[in-house]
Coordinates of C-alpha atoms and ligand atoms in Angstrom, one line a residue:
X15 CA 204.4 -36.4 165.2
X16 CA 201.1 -34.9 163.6
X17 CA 199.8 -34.5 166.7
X18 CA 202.7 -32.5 167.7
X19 CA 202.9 -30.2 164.9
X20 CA 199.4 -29.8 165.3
X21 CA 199.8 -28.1 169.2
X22 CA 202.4 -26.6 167.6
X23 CA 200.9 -25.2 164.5
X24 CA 198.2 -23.8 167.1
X25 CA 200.9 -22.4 169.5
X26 CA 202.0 -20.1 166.5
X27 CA 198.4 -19.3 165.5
X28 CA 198.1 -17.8 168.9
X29 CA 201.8 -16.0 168.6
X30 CA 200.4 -14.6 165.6
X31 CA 197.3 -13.2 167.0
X32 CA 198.8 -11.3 169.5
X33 CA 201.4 -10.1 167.0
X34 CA 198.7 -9.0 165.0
X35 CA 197.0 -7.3 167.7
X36 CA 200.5 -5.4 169.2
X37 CA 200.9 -3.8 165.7
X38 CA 197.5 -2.8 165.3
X39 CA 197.6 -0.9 168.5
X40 CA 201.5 0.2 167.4
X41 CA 202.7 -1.8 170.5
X42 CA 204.8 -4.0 168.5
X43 CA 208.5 -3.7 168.9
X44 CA 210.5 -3.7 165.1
X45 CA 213.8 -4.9 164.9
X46 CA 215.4 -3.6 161.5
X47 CA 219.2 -5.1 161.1
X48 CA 221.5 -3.4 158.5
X49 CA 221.1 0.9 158.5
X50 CA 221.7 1.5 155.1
X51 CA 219.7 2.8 152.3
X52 CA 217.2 0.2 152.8
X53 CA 217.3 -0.2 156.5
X54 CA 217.2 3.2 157.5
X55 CA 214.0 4.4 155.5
X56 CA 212.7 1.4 156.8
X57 CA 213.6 2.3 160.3
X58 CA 211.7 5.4 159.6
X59 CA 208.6 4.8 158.1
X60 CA 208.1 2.2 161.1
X61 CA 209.0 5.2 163.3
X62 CA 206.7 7.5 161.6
X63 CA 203.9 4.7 162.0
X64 CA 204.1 4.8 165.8
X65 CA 206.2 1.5 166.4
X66 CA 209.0 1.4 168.4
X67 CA 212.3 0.4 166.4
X68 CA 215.4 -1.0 167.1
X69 CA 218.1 -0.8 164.8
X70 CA 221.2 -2.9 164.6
X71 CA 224.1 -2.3 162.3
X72 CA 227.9 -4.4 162.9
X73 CA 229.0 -0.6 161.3
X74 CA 229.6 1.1 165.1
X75 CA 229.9 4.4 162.7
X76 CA 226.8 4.5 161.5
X77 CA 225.0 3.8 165.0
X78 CA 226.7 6.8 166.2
X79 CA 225.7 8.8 163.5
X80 CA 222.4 8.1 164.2
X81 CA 222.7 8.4 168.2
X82 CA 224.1 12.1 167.2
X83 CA 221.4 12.4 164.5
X84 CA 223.8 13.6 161.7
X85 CA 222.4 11.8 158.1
X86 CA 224.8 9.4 156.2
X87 CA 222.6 8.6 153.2
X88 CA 221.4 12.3 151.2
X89 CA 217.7 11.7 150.8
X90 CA 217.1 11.4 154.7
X91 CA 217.8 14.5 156.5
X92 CA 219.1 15.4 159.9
X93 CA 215.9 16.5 161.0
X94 CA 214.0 13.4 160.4
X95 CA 217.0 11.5 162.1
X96 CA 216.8 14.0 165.0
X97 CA 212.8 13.7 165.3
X98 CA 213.0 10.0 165.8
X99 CA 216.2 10.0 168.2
X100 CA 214.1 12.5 170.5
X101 CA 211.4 10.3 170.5
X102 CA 212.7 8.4 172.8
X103 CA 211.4 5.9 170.4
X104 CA 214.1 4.5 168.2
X105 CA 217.4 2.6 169.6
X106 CA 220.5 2.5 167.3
X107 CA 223.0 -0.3 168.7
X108 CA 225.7 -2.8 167.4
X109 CA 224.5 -5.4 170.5
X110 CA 222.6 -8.3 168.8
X111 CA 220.7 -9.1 172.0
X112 CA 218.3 -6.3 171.9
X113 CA 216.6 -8.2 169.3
X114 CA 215.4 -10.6 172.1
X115 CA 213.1 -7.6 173.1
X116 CA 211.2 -7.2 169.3
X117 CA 208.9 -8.5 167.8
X118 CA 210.0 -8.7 164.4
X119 CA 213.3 -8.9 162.8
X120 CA 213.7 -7.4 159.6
X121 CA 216.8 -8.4 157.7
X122 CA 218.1 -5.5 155.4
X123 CA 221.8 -6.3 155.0
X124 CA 224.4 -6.3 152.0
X125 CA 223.8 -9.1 149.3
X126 CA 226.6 -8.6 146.6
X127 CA 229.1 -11.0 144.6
X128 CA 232.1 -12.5 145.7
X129 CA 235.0 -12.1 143.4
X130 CA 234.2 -15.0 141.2
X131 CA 231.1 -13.3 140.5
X132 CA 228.9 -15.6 142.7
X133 CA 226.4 -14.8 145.0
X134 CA 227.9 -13.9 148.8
X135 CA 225.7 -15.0 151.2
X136 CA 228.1 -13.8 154.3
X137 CA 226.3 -11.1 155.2
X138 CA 223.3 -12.7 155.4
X139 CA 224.4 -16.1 157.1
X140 CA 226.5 -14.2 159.5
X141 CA 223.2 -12.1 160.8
X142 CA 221.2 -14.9 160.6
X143 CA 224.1 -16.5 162.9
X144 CA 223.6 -14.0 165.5
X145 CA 219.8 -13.7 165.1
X146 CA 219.4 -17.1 166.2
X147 CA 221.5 -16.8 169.3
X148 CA 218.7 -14.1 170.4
X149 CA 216.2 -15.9 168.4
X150 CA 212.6 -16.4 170.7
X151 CA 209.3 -18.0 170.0
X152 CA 206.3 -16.1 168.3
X153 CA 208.9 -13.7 166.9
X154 CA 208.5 -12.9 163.1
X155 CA 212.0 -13.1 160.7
X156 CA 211.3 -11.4 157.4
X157 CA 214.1 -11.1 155.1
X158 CA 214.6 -8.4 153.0
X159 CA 217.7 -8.5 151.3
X160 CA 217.8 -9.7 147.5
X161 CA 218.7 -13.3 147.2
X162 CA 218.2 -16.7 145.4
X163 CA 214.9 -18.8 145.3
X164 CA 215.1 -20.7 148.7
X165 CA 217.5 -18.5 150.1
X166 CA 214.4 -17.8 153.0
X167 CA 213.6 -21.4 153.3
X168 CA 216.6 -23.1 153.0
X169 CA 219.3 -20.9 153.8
X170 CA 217.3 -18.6 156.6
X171 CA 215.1 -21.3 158.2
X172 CA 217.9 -23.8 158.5
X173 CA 220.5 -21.4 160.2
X174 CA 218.0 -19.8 162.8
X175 CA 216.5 -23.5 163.1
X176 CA 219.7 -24.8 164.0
X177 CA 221.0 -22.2 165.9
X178 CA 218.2 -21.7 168.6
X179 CA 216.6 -24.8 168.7
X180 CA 213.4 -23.4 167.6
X181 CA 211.0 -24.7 164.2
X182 CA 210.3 -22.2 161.6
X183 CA 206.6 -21.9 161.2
X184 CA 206.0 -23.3 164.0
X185 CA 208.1 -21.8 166.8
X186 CA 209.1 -18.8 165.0
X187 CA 207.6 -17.2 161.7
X188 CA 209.4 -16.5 158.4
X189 CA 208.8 -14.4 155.8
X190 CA 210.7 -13.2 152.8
X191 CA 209.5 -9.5 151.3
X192 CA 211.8 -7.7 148.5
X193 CA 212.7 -3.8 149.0
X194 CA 211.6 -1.8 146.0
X195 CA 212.9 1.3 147.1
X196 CA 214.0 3.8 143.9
X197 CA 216.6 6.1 146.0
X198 CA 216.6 9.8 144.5
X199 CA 213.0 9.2 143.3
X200 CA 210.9 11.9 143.9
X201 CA 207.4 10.3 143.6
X202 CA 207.7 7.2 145.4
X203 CA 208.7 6.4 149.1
X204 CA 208.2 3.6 151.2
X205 CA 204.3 3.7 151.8
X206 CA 203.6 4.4 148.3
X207 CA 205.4 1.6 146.7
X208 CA 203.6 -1.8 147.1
X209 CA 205.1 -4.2 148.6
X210 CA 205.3 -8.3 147.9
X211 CA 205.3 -10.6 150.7
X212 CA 205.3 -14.0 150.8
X213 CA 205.2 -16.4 153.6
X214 CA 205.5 -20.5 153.2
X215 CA 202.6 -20.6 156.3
X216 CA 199.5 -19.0 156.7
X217 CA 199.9 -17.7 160.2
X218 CA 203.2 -16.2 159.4
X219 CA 201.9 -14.8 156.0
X220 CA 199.2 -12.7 158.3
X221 CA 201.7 -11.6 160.6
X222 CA 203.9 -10.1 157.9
X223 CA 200.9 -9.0 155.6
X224 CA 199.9 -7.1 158.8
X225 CA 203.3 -5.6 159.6
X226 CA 204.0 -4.4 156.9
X227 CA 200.3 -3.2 155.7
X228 CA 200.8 -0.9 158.8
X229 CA 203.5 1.5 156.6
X230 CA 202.6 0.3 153.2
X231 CA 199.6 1.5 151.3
X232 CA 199.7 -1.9 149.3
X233 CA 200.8 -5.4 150.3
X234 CA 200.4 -7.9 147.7
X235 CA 200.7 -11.3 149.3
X236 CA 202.1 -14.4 147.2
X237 CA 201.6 -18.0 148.4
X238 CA 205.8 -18.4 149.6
X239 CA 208.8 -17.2 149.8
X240 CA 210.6 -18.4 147.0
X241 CA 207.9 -16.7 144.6
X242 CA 208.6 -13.1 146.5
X243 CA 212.4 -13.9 146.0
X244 CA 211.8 -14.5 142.6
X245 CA 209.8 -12.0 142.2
X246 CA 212.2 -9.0 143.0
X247 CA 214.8 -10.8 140.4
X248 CA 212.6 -11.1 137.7
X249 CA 212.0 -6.8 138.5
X250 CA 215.8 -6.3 138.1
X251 CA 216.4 -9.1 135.4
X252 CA 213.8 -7.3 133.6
X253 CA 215.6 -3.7 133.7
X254 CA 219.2 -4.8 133.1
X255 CA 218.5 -7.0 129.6
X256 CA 216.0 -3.7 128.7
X257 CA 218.7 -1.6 129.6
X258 CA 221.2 -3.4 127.5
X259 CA 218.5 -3.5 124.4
X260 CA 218.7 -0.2 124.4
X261 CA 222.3 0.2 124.7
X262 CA 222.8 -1.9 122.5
X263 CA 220.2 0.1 119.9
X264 CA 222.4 3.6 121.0
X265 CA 225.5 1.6 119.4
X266 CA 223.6 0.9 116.2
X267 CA 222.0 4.2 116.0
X268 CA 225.0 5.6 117.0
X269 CA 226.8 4.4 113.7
X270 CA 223.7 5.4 111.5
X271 CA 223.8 8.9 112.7
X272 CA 220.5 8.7 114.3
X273 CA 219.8 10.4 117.3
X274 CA 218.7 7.4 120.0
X275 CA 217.1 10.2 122.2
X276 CA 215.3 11.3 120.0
X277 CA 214.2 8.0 119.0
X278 CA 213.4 6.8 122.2
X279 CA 211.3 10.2 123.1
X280 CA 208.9 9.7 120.0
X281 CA 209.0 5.2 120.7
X282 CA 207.5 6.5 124.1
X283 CA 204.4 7.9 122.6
X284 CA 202.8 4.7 121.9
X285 CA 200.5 4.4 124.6
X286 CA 200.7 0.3 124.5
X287 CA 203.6 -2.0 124.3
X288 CA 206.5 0.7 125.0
X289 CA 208.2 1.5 127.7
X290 CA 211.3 3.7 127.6
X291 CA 214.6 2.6 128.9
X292 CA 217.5 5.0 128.2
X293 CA 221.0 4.1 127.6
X294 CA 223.8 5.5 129.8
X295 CA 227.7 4.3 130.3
X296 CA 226.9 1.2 131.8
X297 CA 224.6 0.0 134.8
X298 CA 225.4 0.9 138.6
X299 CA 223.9 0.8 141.7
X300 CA 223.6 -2.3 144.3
X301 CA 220.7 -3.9 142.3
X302 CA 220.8 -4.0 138.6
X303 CA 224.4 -5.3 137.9
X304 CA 224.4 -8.0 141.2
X305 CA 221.1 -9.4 141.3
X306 CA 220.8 -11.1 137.8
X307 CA 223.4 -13.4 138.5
X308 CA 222.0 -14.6 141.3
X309 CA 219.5 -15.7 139.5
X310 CA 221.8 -17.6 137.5
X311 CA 224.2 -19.1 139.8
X312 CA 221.0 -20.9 141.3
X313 CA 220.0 -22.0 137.7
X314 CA 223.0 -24.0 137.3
X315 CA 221.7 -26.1 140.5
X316 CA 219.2 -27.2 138.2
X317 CA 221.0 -27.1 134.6
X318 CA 219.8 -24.3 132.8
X319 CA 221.2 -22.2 130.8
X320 CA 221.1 -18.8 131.4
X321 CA 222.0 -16.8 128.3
X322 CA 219.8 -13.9 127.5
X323 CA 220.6 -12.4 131.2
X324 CA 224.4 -13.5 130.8
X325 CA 224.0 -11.5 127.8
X326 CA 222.6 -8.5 128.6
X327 CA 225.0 -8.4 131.4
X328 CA 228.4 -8.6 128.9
X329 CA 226.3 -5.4 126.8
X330 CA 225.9 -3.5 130.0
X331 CA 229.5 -4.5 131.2
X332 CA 230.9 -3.6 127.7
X333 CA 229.7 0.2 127.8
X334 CA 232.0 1.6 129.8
X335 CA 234.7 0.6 126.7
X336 CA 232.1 2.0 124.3
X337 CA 232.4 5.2 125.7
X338 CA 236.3 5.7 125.9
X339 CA 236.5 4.5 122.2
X340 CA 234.1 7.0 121.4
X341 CA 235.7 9.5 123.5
X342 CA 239.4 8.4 121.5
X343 CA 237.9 8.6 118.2
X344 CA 236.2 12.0 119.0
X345 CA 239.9 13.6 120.3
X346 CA 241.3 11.7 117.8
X347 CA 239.2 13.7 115.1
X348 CA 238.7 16.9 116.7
X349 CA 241.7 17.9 118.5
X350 CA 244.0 15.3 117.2
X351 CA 245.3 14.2 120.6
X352 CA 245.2 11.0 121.6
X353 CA 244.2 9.8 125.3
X354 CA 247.7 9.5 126.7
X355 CA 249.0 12.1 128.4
X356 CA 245.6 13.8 128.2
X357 CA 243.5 15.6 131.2
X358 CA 239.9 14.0 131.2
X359 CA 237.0 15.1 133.5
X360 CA 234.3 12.8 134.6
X361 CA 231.5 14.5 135.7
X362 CA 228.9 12.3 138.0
X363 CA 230.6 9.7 139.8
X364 CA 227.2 8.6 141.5
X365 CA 225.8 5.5 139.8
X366 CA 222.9 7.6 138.7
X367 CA 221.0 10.7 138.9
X368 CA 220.6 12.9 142.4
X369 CA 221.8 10.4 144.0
X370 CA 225.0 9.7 146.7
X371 CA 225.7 5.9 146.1
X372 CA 228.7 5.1 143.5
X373 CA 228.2 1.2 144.5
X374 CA 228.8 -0.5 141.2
X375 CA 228.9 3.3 139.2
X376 CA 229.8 2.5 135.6
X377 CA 231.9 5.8 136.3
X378 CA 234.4 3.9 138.1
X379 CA 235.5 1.2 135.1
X380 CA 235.4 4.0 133.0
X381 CA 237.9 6.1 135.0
X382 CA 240.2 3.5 134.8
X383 CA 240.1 2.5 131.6
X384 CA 241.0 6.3 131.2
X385 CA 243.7 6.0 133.4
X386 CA 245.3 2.3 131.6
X387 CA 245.2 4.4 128.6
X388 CA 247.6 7.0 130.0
X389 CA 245.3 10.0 130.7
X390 CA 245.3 12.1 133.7
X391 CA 241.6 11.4 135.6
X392 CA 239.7 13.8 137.8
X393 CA 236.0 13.7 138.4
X394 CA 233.1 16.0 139.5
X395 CA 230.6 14.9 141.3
X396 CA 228.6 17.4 143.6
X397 CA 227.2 14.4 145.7
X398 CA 230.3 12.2 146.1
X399 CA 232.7 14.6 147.8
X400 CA 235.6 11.3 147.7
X401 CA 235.4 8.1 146.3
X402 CA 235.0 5.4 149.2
X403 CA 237.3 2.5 149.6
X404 CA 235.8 -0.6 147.7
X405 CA 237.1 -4.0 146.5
X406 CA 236.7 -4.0 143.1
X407 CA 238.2 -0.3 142.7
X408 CA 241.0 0.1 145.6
X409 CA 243.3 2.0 143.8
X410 CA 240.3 5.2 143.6
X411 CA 239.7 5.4 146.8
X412 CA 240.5 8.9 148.1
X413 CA 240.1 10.6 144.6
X414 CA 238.4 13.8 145.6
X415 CA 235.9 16.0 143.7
X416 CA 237.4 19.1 141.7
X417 CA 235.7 22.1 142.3
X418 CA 233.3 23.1 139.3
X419 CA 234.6 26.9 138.2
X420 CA 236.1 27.8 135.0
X421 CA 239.5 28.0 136.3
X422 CA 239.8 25.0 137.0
X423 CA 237.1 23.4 134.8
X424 CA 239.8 24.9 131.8
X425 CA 242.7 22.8 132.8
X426 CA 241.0 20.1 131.3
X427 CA 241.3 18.4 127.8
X428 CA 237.8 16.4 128.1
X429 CA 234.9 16.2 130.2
X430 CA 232.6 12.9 129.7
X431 CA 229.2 13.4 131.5
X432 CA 228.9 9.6 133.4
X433 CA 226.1 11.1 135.1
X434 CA 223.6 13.4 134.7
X435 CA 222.6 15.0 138.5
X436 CA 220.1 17.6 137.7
X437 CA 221.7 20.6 139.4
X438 CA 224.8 20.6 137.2
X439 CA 225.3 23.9 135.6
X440 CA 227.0 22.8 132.3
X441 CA 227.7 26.1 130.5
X442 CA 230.9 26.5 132.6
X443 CA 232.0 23.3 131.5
X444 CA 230.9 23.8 127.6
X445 CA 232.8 27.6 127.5
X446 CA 235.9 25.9 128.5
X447 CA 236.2 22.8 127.7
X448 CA 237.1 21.8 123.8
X449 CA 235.5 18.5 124.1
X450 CA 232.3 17.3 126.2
X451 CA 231.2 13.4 125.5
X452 CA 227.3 13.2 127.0
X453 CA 226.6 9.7 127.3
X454 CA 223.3 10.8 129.2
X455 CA 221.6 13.3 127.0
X456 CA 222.0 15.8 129.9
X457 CA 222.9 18.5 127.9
X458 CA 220.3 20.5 126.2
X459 CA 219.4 21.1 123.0
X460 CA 220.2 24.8 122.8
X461 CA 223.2 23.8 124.6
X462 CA 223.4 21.1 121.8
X463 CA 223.1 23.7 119.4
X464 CA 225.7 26.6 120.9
X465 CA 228.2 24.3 121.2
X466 CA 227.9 21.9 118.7
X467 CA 231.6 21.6 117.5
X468 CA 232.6 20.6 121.3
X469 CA 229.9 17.9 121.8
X470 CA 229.9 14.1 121.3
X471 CA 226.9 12.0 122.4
X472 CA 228.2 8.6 123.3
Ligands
NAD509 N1 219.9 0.3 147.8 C1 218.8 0.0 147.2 O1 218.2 0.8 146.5 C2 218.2 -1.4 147.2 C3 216.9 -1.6 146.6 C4 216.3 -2.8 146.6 C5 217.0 -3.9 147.3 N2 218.2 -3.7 147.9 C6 218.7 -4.8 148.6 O2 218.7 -4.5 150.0 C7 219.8 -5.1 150.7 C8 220.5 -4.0 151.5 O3 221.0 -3.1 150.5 P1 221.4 -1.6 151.0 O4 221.5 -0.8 149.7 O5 220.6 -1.1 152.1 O6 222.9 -1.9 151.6 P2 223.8 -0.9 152.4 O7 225.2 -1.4 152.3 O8 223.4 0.5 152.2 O9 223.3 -1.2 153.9 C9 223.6 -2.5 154.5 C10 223.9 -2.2 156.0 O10 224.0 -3.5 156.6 C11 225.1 -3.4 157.5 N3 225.5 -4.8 157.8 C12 226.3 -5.5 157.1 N4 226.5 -6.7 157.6 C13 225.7 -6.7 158.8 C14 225.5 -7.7 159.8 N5 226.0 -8.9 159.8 N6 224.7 -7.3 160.8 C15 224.1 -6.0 160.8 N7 224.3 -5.1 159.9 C16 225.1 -5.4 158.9 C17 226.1 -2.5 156.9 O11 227.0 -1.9 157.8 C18 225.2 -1.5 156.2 O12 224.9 -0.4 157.1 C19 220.6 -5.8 149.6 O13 220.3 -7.1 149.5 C20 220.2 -5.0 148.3 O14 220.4 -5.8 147.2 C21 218.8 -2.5 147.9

């Protein structure tokens, strides 16, 4: 048996030389499975790198999209989509079996919760599935999604193990690499932001340091997977409970008349031991509200408690109500209306700034609530034209954006600012509207000032 693994161990040694060599002289082939906002840049900056890319996706929608080189995600333009397709370079397809002609696979699909709030690993299982079925040796498997410790080694390794008859690390190499992409971030892209990766074997540790040092500026390499897995939930874990600090200080403040903005603008000149987080409606996105727990689900394997992220999860998941009792009081006190019966604007639907993605938007509990109350809900949002289907929110799908002019901006009782895209223009919204709840801080101050009888901060 040692003797085995050690022709073995030397037959992926040579594997990895050669797939060393291909992607220093751009010859490699890159598989990227799962088009969406992490797959596609990825797709890209592999393009823009010289590689030729394959990339798979089960939605046959989005690969024609991409044969017809029309964008589906805002940051990434036509032309950028229409560079690559000319290329000759870059093949969009649904068929699984073109993977047998990469070198790498890079996994890049959905990892969110099942209705019980667990994590669900179908998306990831079922790729992995089909990966194996096209699975051969020397190739290199690097997941991407977010996931559980072990998820790469136990979970990954054992599905493509079983299902092609071929030994991670030894056969085939693994590697497990979080995304750190910021979407609607202006500074960072996908070479600028280093990258972990981490490997479980030496040979498949240099194949994906090299990979992906060949579109990153840095690679910082831990010693397995299960540390780079960790590693992207400790990131997240680390914004949502400083996220719900400071939500949690906005609701104190809040009640002392204290302006948290301000507060946190003059906290963020120390120049040691600060960092700003700012408070907001609730937490959105695919990261931030999902990945915490599944941190905890997998700490329960080993019976731990897990109470300061449970925590800061029931503050974040509580805003939403903050905000419509603030909103209640405020029309309560001001125009002595209650919420029934009422017409209420929410402007931003997006789960955050500049940005198209309403995956997990705190604008969506928030809208309902509205609605349980009684009121009449519309929303604005200049990115977010109508509100996608989704599981947790059926009954909003096909809501549609209002247009943003006075008229129609004046039928309306309330406006609550859920988020605060930068290209807003609020003063048609402040001239006609009696009441405008900013749970952002995206108004400013003269606006602040003018209108200070129609403004809540929440
Ligand atoms: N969006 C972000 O900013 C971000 C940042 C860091 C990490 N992540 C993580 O990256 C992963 C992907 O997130 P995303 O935002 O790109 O998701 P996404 O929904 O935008 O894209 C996922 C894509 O995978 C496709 N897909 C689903 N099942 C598939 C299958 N079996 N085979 C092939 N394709 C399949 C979907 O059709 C979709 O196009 C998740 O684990 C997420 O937590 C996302």
């Amino acid at each position: 048996m040692a003797v085995l693994q050690e022709q073995a161990t030397v037959s992926l040694n040579e594997h990895a030389r050669s797939f060393i060599a291909k992607v220093e002289n751009r010859t490699a082939r890159i598989g990227v499975i799962g088009l969406g906002y992490v797959g596609l840049p990825l797709a890209l900056a592999f393009f823009k790198s010289g590689f030729p890319v394959v990339g798979v996706d089960v939605d046959a929608s989005k690969v024609q999209h991409l044969l017809e080189a029309k964008t589906y995600i805002r940051h990434i333009s036509c032309e950028r989509l229409a560079e690559m397709r000319d290329s000759g370079k870059f093949t969009p397809t649904t068929d699984f079996a073109s993977l047998q002609t990469v070198d790498a696979i890079i996994i890049c699909v959905p990892t969110p919760l099942t209705v019980h709030r667990e994590p669900d690993m179908s998306y990831v299982t079922g790729t992995a599935e089909k990966i194996a079925r096209n699975l051969r040796p020397g190739q290199l498997v690097a997941l991407e999604s977010t996931t559980y410790p072990f998820t790469s080694e136990d979970l990954l390794s054992g599905i493509l193990e079983r299902g092609s008859g071929l030994l991670a690390n030894v056969d085939f190499a693994i590697a497990y690499s979080p995304e750190r992409e910021d979407p609607g971030n202006p500074h960072f892209d996908t070479h600028t932001i280093p990258k972990v990766v981490g490997a479980c074997a030496p040979d498949a540790g240099d194949m994906a340091e090299a990979l992906y040092s060949a579109i990153i500026g840095k690679v910082v390499r831990v010693n397995s997977m299960r540390v780079a897995e960790a590693v992207k939930l400790t990131e997240n874990i680390f914004r949502s409970v400083n996220i719900a600090l400071v939500n949690e200080l906005k609701i104190i403040f809040d009640k002392m008349d204290i302006d948290v903005w301000e507060v946190i603008q003059a906290a963020s000149t120390k120049p040691f031991g600060y960092m700003p987080f700012y408070p907001g409606p609730g937490i959105g996105g695919h990261c931030i509200p999902i990945d915490p727990f599944y941190l905890t689900w997998k700490a329960r394997e080993y019976g731990v408690s897990t109470r300061f992220i449970e925590l800061a999860g029931q503050i974040n998941s509580h805003m939403p109500d903050y905000v419509v009792q603030r909103t209640a009081d405020a029309m309560n006190d001001r125009l002595a209306r209650s919420v029934r019966n009422s017409r209420i604007l929410v402007v931003g639907i997006a789960y955050k700034k500049n940005v198209d993605d309403m995956r997990e938007s705190p604008a969506l509990p928030l809208i309902e609530r509205f609605q349980e109350k009684g009121a009449l809900v519309s929303y604005y949002d200049p990115y977010v034209a109508q509100v996608m289907p989704m599981r947790e929110h059926a009954a909003l799908a096909d809501m549609k954006s209002i247009e943003w002019n006075e008229d129609v901006l004046a039928s309306f009782d309330v406006a609550v600012i859920a988020t605060d895209h930068s290209d807003v223009d609020y003063l048609p919204l402040l001239k006609t509207v009696d009441l405008v709840v900013d749970t952002r801080n995206a108004l400013s101050g003269e606006q602040r000032a003018a209108f200070a009888d129609r403004i809540v901060r929440a």
